[in-house]
Structures are given as C-alpha cells and as structure tokens.
Tab-separated table of C-alpha atoms and ligand atoms in Angstrom:
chain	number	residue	atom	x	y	z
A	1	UNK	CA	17.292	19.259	3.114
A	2	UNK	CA	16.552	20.057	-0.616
A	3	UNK	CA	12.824	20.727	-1.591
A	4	UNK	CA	11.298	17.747	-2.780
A	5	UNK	CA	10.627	19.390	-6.110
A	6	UNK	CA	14.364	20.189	-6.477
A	7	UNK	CA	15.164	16.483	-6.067
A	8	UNK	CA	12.802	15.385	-8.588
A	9	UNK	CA	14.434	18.062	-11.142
A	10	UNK	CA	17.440	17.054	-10.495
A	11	UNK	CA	16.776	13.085	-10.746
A	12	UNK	CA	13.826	12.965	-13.363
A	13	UNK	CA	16.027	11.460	-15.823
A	14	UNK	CA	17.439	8.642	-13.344
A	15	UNK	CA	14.583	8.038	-11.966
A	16	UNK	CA	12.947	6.950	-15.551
A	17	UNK	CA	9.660	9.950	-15.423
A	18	UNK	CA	8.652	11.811	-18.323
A	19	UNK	CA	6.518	13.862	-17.023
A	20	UNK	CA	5.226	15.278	-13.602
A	21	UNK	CA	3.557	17.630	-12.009
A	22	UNK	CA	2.995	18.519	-8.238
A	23	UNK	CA	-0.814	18.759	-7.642
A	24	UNK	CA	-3.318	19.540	-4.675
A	25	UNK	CA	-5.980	17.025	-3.832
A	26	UNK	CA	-8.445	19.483	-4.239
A	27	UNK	CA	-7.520	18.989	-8.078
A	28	UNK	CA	-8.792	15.296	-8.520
A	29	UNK	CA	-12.000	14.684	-9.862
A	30	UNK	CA	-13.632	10.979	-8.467
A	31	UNK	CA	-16.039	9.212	-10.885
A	32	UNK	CA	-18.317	5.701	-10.057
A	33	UNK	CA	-17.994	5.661	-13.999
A	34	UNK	CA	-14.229	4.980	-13.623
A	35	UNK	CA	-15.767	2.236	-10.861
A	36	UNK	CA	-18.263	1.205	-13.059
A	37	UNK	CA	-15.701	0.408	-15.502
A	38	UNK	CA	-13.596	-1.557	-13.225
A	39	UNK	CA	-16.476	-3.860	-12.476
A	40	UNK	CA	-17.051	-4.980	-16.440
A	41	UNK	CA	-13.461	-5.994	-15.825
A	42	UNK	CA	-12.040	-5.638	-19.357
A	43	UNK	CA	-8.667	-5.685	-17.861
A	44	UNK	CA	-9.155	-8.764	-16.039
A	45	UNK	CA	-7.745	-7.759	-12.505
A	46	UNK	CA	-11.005	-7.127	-11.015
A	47	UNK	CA	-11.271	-8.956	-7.719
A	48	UNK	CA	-7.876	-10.651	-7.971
A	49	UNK	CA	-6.272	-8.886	-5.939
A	50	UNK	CA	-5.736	-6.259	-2.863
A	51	UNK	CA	-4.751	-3.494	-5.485
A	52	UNK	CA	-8.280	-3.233	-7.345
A	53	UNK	CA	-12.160	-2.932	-6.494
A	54	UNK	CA	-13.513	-4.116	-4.422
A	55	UNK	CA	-10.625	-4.826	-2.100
A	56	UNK	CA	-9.510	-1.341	-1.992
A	57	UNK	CA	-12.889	-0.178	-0.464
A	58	UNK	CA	-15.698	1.554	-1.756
A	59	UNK	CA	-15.454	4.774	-3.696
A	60	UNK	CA	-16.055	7.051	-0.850
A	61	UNK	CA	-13.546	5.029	0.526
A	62	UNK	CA	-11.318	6.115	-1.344
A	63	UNK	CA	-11.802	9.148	-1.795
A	64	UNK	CA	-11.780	9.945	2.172
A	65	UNK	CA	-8.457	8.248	2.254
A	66	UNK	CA	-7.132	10.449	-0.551
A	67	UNK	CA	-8.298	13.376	0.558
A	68	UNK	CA	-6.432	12.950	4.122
A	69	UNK	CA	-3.615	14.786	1.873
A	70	UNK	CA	-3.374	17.798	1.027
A	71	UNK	CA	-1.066	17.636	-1.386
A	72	UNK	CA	0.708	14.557	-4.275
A	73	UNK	CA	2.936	14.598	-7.103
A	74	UNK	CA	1.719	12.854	-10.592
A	75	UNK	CA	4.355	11.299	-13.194
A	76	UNK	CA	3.820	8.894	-15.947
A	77	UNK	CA	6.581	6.469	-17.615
A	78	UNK	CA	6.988	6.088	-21.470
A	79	UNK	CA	7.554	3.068	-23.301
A	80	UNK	CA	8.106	1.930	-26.809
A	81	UNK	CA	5.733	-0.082	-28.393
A	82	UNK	CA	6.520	-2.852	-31.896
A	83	UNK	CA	2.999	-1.473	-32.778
A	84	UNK	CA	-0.379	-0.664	-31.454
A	85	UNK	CA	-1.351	-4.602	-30.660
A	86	UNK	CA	2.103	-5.056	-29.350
A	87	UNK	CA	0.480	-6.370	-25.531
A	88	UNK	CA	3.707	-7.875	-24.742
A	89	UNK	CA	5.302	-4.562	-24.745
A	90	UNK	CA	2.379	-3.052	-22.927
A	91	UNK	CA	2.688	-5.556	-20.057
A	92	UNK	CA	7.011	-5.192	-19.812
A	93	UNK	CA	6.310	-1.460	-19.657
A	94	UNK	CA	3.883	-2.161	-17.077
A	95	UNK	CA	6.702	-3.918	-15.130
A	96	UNK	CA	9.107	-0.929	-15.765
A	97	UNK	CA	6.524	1.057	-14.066
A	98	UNK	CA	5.588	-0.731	-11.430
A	99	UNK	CA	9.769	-1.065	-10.723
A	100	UNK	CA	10.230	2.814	-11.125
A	101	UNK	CA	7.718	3.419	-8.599
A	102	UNK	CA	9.771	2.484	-5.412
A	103	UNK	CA	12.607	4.588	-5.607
A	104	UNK	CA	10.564	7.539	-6.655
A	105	UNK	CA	8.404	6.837	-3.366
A	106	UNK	CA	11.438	6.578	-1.330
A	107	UNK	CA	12.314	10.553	-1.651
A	108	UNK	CA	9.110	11.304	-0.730
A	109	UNK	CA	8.891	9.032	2.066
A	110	UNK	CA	12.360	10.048	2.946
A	111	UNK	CA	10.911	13.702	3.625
A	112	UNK	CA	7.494	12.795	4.726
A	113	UNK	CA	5.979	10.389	7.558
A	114	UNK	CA	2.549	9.542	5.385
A	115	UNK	CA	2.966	8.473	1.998
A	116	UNK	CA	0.597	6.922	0.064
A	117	UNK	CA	1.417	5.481	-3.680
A	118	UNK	CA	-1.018	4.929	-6.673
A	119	UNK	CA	0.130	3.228	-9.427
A	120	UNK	CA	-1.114	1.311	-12.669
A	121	UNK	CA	-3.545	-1.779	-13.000
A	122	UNK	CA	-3.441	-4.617	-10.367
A	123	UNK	CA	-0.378	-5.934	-8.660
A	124	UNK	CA	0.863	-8.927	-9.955
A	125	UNK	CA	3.492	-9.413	-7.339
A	126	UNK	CA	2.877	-12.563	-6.209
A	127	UNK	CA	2.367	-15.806	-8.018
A	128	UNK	CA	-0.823	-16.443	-6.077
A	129	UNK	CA	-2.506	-13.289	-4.333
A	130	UNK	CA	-3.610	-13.943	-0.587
A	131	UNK	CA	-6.865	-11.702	-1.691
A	132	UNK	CA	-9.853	-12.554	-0.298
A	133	UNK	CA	-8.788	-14.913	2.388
A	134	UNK	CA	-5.970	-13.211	4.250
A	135	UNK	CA	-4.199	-9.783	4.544
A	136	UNK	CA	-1.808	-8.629	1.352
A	137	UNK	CA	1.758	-10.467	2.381
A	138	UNK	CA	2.810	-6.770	1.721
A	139	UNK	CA	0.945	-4.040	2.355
A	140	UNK	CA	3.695	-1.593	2.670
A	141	UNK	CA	4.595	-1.743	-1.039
A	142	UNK	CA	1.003	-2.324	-2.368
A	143	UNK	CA	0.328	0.476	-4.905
A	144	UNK	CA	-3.199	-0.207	-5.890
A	145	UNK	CA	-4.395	1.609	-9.497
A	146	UNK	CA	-5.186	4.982	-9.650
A	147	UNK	CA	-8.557	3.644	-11.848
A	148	UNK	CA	-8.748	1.568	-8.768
A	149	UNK	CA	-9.449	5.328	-6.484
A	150	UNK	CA	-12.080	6.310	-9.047
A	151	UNK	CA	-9.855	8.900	-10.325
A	152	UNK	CA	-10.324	10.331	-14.150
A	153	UNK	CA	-6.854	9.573	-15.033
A	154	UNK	CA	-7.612	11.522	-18.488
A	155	UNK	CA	-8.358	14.397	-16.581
A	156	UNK	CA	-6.240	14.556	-13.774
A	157	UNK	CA	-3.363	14.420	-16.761
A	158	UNK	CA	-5.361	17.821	-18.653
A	159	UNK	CA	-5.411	19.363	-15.249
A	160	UNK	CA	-2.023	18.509	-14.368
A	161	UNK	CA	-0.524	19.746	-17.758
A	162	UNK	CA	0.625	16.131	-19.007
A	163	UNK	CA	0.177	13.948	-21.897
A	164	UNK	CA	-2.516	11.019	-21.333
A	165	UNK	CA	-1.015	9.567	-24.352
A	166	UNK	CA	2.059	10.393	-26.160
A	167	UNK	CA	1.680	9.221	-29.779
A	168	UNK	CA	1.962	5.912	-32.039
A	169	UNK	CA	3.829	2.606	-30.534
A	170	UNK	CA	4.331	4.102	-27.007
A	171	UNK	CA	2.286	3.349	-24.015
A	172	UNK	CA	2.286	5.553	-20.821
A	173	UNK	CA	1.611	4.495	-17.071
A	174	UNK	CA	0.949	7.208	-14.728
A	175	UNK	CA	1.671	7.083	-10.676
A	176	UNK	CA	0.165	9.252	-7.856
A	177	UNK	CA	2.136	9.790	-4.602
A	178	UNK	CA	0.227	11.665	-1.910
A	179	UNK	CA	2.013	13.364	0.957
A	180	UNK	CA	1.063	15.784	3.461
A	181	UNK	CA	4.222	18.879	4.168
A	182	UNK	CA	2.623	19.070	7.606
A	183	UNK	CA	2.693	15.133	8.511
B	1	SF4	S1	1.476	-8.137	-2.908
B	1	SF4	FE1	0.809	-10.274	-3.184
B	1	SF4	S2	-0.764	-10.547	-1.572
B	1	SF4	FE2	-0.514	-8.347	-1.839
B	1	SF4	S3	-2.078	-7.731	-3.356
B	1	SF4	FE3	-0.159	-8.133	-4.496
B	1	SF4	S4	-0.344	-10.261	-5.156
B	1	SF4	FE4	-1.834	-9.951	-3.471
C-alpha cells in the first residue's frame, strides 16, 4: 500500500487542503487558557453540543486521549471571504470544512485501526443536538474542535510550518487527525 504521506501528495488538491503537515504528539502544546476561553463562550457553541467543553471531558481528558497517539497529520482549508465582516462566508467555509474532513479521514482510517479526528468549532449536524440528555446520534463522525482539546491552534500551526491566517477576505479552518502506525 502507498505511504500515507504519498497519498496525501498525490490528492491534496482533490481533497480541498492547503496546507499540511505530519506532526508527533509530542509537538502539541495544551493550554486551560484555550479552555478558559471556551467557557466565556464568544462563539456561542459552548455546552450545545457533544463536540465542545464540557462534553468532551476535562482538559486532562483530553489530553490523555490525545496523547494515546503517537503520531497525526494537521491541514487547514482556505476560503474566500466578501470582506473581513463577511460571517456568512465564514460559516459556508465552515461547512466546506467540516465536509472535507470525511474523505480526508477515510485514507487514514483506511490504513489505520484508531483514528481520531479534530476539526473546527461545534458540530452543527443535527437540527437539535441530543447533548446533555442522551449519547451523540453519531459518535463515529463527531469531530469535536481542536480549541475544544485545549490545543494552541496558533502554535501548533508555527510549529507545524503553516499559516494560522492567510491574508485579507480569506478565512482558514484547520483539522487534526491522530493515528498510531503501530495500531
Ligand atoms: S452529531 Fe448530532 S447529537 Fe452528535 S454532537 Fe452533533 S448535533 Fe449533537
């Protein structure tokens, strides 16, 4: 089978990333700030649903559960914006994320037996979320936020050799996939 980071390559373009980068766990730096932020709840998604605090778990958590891999692969997604207060276009790009993020799972889960998939701000996917009553209707496909993990996006991006932001009237999304080569 072809390396993983041969497929990627190869589909980058199809598969809608702009950037990426294959990173060790041992890389990510965990913050209560980024926790602390998600609790003021400027984005409005805190406690809504299974994909944000404090559904996902505490921060050590979180952190445990990441750092059962050894190893994930970062990308981000880049989307025009009308202007800088243009949120309709953030949210659509949002969705063009969020719809990216299953078939660039699916090579890695192809390959490996545990995957597990970060991706941006809240879920969304149903019109009313079971959360806190009953169990996600689907757990398999819930990609809670990276904030969500308590990882510095801003500097996992520096570390990882990617642009947090890439200029005027875009917006960028970033997604985590962790997998372990010896699962
Ligand atoms: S998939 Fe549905 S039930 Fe699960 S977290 Fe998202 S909105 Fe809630």
């Amino acid at each position: 089978m072809m390396p993983i980071q041969d497929t990627i390559r190869l589909q980058k373009e199809a598969l809608g990333i702009h950037e990426y980068a294959f990173m060790n766990t041992g890389d990510l730096v965990f913050s209560q700030g980024v926790r602390n932020l998600c609790e003021m709840n400027s984005c409005g998604e805190y406690g809504k649903t299974w994909a944000c605090p404090p559904g996902v778990g505490t921060m050590e958590e979180c952190q445990s559960k990441l750092l059962r891999y050894q190893h994930f692969f970062v990308f981000t997604t880049l989307h025009p914006l009308e202007d800088s207060y243009d949120f309709e276009g953030m949210m659509e790009g949002k969705e063009r994320h969020r719809e990216r993020c299953p078939a660039i799972a699916a090579l890695f889960e192809k390959e490996y037996q545990d995957v597990f998939i970060l991706s941006a701000e809240g879920c969304g996917r149903c019109e009313r979320c079971t959360y806190p009553d009953a169990p996600c209707r689907f757990p398999d496909t819930l990609y809670p936020s990276i904030e969500s993990y308590c990882v510095e996006v801003n500097r996992l991006a520096a570390s990882a050799g990617i642009h947090y932001i890439n200029g005027a009237n875009t917006v960028t999304y970033f997604g985590c996939i962790f997998y372990d080569p010896t699962a």
